GROMACS .gro file of C-alpha atoms in nm:
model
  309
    1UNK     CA    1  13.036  -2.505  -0.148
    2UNK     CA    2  12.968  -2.130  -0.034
    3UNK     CA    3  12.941  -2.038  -0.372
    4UNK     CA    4  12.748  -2.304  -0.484
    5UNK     CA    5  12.494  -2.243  -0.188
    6UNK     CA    6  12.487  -1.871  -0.262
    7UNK     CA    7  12.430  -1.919  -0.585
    8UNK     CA    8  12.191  -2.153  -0.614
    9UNK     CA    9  11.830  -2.118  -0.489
   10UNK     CA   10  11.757  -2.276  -0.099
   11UNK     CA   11  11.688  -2.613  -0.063
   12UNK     CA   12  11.304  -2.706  -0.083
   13UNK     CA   13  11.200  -2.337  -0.208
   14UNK     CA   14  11.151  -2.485  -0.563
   15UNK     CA   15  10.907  -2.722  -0.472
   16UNK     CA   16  10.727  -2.417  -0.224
   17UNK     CA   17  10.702  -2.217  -0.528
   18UNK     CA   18  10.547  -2.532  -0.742
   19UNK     CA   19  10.248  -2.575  -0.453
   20UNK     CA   20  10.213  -2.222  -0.430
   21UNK     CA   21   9.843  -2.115  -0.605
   22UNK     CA   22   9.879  -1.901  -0.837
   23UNK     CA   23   9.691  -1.543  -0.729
   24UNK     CA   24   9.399  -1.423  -0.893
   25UNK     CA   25   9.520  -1.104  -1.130
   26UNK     CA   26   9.369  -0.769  -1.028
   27UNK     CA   27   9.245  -0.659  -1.351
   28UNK     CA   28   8.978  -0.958  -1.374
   29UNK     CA   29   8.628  -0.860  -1.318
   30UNK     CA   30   8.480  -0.927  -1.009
   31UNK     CA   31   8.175  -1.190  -1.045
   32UNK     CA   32   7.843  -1.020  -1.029
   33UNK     CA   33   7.630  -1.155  -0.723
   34UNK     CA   34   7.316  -1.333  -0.865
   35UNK     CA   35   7.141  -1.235  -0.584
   36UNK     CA   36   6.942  -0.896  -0.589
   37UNK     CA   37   6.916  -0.638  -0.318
   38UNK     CA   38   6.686  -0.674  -0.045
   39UNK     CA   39   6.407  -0.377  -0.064
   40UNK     CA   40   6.388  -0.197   0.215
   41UNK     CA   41   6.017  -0.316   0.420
   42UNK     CA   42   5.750   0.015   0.326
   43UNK     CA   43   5.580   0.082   0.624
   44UNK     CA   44   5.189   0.058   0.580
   45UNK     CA   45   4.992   0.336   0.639
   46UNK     CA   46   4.605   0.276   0.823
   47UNK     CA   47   4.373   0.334   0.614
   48UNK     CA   48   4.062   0.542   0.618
   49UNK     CA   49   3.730   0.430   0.691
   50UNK     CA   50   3.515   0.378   0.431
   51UNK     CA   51   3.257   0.721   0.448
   52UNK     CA   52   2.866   0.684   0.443
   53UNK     CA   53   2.650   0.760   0.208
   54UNK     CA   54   2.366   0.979   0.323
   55UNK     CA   55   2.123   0.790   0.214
   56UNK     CA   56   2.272   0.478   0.376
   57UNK     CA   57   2.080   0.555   0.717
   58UNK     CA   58   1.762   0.665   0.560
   59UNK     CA   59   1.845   0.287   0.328
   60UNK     CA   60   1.860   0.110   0.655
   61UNK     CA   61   1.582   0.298   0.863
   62UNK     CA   62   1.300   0.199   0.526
   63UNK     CA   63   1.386  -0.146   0.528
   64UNK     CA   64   1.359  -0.156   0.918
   65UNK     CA   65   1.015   0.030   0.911
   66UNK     CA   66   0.908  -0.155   0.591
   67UNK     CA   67   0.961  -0.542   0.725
   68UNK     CA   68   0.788  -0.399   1.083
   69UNK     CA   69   0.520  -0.318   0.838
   70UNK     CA   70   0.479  -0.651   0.648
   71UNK     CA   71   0.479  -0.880   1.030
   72UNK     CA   72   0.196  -0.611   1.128
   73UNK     CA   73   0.042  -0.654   0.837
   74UNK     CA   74  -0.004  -1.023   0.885
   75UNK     CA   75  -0.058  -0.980   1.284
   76UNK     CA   76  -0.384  -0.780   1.104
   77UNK     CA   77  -0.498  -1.000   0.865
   78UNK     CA   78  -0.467  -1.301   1.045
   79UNK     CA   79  -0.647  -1.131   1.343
   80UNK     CA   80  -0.930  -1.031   1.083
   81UNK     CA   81  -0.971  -1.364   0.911
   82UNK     CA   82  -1.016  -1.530   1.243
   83UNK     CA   83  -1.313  -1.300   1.329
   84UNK     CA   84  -1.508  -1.366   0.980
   85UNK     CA   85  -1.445  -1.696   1.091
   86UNK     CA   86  -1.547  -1.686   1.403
   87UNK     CA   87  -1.863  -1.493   1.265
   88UNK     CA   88  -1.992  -1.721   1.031
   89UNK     CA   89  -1.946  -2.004   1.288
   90UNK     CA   90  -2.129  -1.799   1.544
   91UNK     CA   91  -2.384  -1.704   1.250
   92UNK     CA   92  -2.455  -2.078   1.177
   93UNK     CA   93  -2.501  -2.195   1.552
   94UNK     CA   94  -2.683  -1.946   1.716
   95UNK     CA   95  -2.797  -1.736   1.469
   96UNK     CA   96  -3.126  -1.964   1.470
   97UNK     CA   97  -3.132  -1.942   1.828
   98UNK     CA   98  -3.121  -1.514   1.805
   99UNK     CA   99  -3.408  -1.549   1.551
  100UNK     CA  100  -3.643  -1.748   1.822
  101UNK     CA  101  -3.578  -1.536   2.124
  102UNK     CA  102  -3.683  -1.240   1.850
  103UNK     CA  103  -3.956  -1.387   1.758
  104UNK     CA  104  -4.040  -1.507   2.095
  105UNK     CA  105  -4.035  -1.157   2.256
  106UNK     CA  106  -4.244  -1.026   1.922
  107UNK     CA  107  -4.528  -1.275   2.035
  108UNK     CA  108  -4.527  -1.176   2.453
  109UNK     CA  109  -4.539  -0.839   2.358
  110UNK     CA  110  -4.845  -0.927   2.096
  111UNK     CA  111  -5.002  -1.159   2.401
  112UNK     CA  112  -4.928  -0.852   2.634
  113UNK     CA  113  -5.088  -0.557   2.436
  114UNK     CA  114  -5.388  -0.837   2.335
  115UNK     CA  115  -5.466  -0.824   2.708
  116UNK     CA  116  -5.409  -0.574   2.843
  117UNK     CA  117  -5.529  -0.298   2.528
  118UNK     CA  118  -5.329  -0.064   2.626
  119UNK     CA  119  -5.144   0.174   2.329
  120UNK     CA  120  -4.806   0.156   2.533
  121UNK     CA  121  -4.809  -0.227   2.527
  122UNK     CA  122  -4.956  -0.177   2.118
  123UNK     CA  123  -4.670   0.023   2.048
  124UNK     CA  124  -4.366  -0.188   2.208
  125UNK     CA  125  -4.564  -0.491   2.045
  126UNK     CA  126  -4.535  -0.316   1.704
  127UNK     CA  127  -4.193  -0.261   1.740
  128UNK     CA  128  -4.089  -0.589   1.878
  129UNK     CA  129  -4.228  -0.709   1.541
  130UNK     CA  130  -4.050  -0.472   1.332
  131UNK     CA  131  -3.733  -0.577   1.474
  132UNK     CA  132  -3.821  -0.930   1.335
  133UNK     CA  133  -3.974  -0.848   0.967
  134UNK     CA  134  -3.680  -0.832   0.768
  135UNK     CA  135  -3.583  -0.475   0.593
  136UNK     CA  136  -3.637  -0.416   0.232
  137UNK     CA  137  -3.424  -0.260  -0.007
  138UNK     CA  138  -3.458   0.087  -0.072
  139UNK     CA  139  -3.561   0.011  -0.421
  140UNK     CA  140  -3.789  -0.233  -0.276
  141UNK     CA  141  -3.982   0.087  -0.069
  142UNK     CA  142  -3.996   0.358  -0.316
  143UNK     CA  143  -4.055   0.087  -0.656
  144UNK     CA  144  -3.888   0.297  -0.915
  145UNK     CA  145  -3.878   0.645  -0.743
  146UNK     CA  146  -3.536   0.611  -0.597
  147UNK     CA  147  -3.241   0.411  -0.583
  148UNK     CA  148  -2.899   0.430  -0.349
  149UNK     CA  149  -2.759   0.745  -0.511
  150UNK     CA  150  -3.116   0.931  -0.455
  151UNK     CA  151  -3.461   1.019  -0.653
  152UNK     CA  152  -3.456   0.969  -1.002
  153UNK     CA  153  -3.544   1.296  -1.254
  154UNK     CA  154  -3.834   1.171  -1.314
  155UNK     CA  155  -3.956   1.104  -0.969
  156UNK     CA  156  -3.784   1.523  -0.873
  157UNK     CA  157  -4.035   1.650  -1.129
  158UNK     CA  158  -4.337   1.480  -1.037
  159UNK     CA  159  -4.266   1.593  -0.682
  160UNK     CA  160  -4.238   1.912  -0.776
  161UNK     CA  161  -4.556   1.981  -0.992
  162UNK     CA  162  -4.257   1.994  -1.298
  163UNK     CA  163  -4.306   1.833  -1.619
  164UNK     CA  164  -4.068   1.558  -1.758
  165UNK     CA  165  -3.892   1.732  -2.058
  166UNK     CA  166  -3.628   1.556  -2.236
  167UNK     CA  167  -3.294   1.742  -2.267
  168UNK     CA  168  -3.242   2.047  -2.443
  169UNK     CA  169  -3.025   2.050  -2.732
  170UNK     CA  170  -2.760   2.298  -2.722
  171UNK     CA  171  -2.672   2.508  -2.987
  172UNK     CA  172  -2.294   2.650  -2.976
  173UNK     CA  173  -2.214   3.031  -3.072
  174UNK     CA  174  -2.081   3.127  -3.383
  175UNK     CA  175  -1.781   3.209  -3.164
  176UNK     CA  176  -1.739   2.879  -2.979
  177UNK     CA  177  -1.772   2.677  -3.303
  178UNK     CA  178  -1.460   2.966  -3.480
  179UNK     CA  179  -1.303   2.885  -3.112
  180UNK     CA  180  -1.377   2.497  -3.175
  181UNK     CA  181  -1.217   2.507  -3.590
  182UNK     CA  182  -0.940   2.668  -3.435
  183UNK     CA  183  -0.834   2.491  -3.172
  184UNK     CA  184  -0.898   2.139  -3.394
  185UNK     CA  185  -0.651   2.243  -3.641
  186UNK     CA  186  -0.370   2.335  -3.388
  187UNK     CA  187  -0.414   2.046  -3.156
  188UNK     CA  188  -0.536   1.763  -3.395
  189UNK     CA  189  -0.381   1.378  -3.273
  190UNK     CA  190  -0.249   1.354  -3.647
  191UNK     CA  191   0.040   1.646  -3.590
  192UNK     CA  192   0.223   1.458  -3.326
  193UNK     CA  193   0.548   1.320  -3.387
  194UNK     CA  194   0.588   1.083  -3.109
  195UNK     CA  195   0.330   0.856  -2.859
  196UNK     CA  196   0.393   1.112  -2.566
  197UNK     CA  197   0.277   1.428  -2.798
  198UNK     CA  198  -0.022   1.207  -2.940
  199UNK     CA  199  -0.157   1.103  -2.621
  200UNK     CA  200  -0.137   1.448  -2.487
  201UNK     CA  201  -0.299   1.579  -2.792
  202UNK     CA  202  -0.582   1.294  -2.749
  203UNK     CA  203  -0.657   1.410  -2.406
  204UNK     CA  204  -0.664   1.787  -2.488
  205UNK     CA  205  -0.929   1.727  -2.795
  206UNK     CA  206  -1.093   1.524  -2.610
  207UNK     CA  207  -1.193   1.791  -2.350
  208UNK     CA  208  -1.226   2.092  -2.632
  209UNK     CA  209  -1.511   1.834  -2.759
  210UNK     CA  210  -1.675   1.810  -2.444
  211UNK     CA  211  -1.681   2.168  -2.384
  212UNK     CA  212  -1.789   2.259  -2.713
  213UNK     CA  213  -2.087   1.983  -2.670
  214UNK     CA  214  -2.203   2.162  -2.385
  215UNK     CA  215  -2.154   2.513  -2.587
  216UNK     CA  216  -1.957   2.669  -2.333
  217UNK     CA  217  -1.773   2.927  -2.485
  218UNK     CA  218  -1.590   3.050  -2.186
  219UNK     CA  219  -1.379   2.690  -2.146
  220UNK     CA  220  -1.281   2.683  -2.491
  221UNK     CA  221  -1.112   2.997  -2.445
  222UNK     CA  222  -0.920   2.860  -2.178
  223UNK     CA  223  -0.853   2.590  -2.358
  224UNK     CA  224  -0.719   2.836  -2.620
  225UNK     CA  225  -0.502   3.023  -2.390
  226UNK     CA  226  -0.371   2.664  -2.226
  227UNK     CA  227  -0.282   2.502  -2.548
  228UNK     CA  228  -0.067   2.879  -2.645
  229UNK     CA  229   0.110   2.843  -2.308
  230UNK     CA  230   0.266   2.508  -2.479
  231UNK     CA  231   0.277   2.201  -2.214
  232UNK     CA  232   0.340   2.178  -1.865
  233UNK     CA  233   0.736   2.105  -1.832
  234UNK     CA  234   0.786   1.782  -1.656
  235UNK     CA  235   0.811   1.796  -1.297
  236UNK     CA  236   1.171   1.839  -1.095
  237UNK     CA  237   1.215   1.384  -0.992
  238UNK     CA  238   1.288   1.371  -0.645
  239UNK     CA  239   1.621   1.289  -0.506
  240UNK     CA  240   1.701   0.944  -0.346
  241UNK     CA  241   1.686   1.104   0.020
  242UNK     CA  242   1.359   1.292  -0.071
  243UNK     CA  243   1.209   0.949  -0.193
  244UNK     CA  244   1.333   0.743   0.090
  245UNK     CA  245   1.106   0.991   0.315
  246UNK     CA  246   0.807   1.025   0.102
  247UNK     CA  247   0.880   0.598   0.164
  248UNK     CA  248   0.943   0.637   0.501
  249UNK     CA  249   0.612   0.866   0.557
  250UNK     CA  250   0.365   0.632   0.336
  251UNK     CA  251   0.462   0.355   0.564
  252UNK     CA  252   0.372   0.543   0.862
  253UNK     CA  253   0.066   0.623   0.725
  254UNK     CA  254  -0.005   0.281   0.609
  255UNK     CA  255   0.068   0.163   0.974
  256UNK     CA  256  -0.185   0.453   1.167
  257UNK     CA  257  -0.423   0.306   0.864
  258UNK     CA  258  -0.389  -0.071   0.978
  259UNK     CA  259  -0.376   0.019   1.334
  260UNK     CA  260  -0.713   0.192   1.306
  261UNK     CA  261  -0.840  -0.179   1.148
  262UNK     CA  262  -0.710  -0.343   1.424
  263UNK     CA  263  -0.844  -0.124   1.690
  264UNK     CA  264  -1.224  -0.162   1.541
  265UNK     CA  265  -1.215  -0.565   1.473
  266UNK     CA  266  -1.049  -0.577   1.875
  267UNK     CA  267  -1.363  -0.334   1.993
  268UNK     CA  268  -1.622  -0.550   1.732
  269UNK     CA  269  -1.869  -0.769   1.927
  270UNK     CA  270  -1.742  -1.053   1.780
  271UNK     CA  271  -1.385  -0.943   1.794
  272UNK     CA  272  -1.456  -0.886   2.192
  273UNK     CA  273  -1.591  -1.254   2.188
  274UNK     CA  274  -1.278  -1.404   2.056
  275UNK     CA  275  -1.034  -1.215   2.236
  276UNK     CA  276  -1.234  -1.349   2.499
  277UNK     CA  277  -1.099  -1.725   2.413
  278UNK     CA  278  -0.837  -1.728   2.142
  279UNK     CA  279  -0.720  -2.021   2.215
  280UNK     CA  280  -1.109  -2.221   2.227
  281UNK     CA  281  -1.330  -2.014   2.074
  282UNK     CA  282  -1.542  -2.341   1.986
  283UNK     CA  283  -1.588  -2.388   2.343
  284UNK     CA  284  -1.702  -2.045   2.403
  285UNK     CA  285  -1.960  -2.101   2.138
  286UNK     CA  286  -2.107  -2.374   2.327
  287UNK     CA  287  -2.113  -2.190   2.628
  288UNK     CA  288  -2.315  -1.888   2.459
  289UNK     CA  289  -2.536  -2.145   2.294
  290UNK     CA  290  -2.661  -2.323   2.650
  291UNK     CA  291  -2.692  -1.989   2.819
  292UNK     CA  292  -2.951  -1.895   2.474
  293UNK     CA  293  -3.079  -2.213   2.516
  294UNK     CA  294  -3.206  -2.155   2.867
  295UNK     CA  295  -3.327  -1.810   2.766
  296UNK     CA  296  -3.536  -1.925   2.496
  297UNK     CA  297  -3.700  -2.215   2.732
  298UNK     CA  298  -3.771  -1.862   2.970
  299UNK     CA  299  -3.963  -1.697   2.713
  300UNK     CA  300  -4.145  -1.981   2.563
  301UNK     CA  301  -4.266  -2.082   2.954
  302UNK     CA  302  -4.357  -1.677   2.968
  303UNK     CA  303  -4.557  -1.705   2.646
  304UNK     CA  304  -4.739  -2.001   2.725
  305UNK     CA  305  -4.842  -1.822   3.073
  306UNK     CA  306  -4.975  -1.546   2.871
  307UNK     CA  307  -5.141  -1.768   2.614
  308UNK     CA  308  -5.297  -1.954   2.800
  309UNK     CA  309  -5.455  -1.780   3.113
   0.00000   0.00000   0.00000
C-alpha cells in the first residue's frame, strides 16, 4: 500500500491537472492595441491683432465727412426750393398789390409837384415814376450800338472819328511759312501709331495753324522747340492717402461753398420772411397782404385829397 501510494500520483491531482488552463506560451506575440495614442493637447497661442492700414482712418474719416456732406446738401436745397416757392407765391399775391402802392405814390408825388411847382417836388415826382416804368434792355437803349459784353466795332469807330475797315489780311514770312512746312511734316496726325499719339498730334497742328494764320513767327518757333523737347511725361498718380485728402479737402470746400448759399437765402428778404413762419408761411402771406391792403386804401384817400382840393 506504501508503495503503491508512493508510486502512484495523489488522489484527485489528475483531475486538478485536467481543469487546469493551459498558459499562454511566451513566445506568442502580444496583440497590438487598436486604439491609438492620445496626442498630447497643443497649447494655443493669442493671436495678434489684425494691424491697420493707413489709409483705413483717412477711409473712415471721407465717408464720415462725405455722408455729413450729402444731409447738408439736402438741408440746402430743400431750404432753397422752399424760398422760390415761397417767392412766386408771394409774387402772385401781392405782387399786384406792390405795383398799386408804386403807382399810387408816382401819382401824389405828380399831384404834389402839380401844386405846389416846386423843382424839389418835380424831381421826387420824376423819380417816383421812374421807379414804376419798367427798365429796358440794354440792347433796347443803345439799338444796335451795344450789347451785354460792350460796344460793338462798329459803334468804337464811329465814336472815335475811325473808319470801319474790314480786317487786314495777313501775310506770313517766308520764314514762318519754312517754320510752318517744317513743323507739318514732323507733327502730321497721319504718323501716329496709336489714338493717344494722334490726338496729341491733332491738338499740336491744330495750334501751329492758328499761329501761322495770324503770321506770328515767334510762336511757331516755340512750337518748334516744344515739339523737339518730345511730350510732356505723364504726371507722378497720387497715392491712395494723397487722394483720400485731396477728397477730404474738396469736401470741405464744397461745404464753406454751400454754407455761403445758405447764409445768403437765410439773410434774403424772402428767406427772412419764411424763417419768420416755417411752419405757416401761407398765413404770413395773408397777414402781409391786409397790412398792404390798408396801405394802399392810405394812399388812394391821400390822392383823392390832393386831387380833388
Amino acid at each position: 500500500m506504501a508503495d503503491q501510494q508512493l508510486d502512484g500520483p495523489p488522489e484527485g491531482g489528475a483531475q486538478e491537472q485536467a481543469q487546469e488552463p493551459p498558459r499562454e506560451r511566451s513566445d506568442e506575440p502580444q496583440r497590438e492595441r487598436s486604439e491609438e495614442p492620445e496626442q498630447p493637447e497643443q497649447s494655443q497661442e493669442p493671436q495678434e491683432p489684425r494691424r491697420e492700414r493707413p489709409e483705413e482712418r483717412l477711409e473712415r474719416a471721407v465717408r464720415a465727412a462725405e455722408q455729413a456732406l450729402i444731409e447738408f446738401e439736402i438741408a440746402v436745397e430743400t431750404f432753397r426750393v422752399e424760398v422760390e416757392n415761397f417767392s412766386r407765391l408771394h409774387h402772385q399775391k401781392l405782387g399786384p398789390m406792390y405795383t398799386r402802392l408804386d403807382e399810387l405814390e408816382a401819382l401824389i408825388a405828380e399831384a404834389t409837384a402839380a401844386r405846389t411847382g416846386d423843382p424839389e417836388d418835380r424831381a421826387k415826382a420824376e423819380e417816383a415814376r421812374a421807379r414804376v416804368m419798367p427798365m429796358p434792355g440794354v440792347e433796347e437803349l443803345f439799338n444796335g450800338w451795344m450789347d451785354g459784353d460792350g460796344l460793338f466795332p462798329e459803334a468804337v469807330a464811329m465814336l472815335t472819328d475811325q473808319p470801319v475797315r474790314p480786317p487786314q489780311r495777313v501775310r506770313p514770312s517766308e520764314e514762318a511759312r519754312k517754320l510752318y512746312r517744317e513743323l507739318v511734316r514732323k507733327a502730321h496726325p497721319d504718323l501716329a501709331q496709336d489714338d493717344t499719339e494722334r490726338t496729341r498730334r491733332d491738338e499740336f497742328i491744330a495750334r501751329v495753324n492758328a499761329a501761322y494764320g495770324r503770321g506770328d513767327e515767334g510762336l511757331l518757333r516755340e512750337l518748334a522747340e516744344e515739339w523737339a523737347a518730345g511730350p510732356v511725361p505723364p504726371e507722378r498718380a497720387p497715392s491712395p492717402s494723397e487722394e483720400l485728402y485731396a477728397r477730404l479737402e474738396w469736401l470741405a470746400q464744397r461745404k464753406e461753398l454751400l454754407t455761403v448759399v445758405a447764409r445768403e437765402l437765410e439773410e434774403s428778404a424772402i428767406g427772412s420772411m419764411l424763417r419768420m413762419a416755417p411752419d405757416d408761411p401761407d398765413t404770413l402771406l395773408d397777414e402781409i397782404a391786409e397790412q398792404l391792403l390798408a396801405q394802399v386804401s392810405e394812399r388812394e384817400a391821400e390822392l383823392t385829397r390832393l386831387t380833388s382840393a
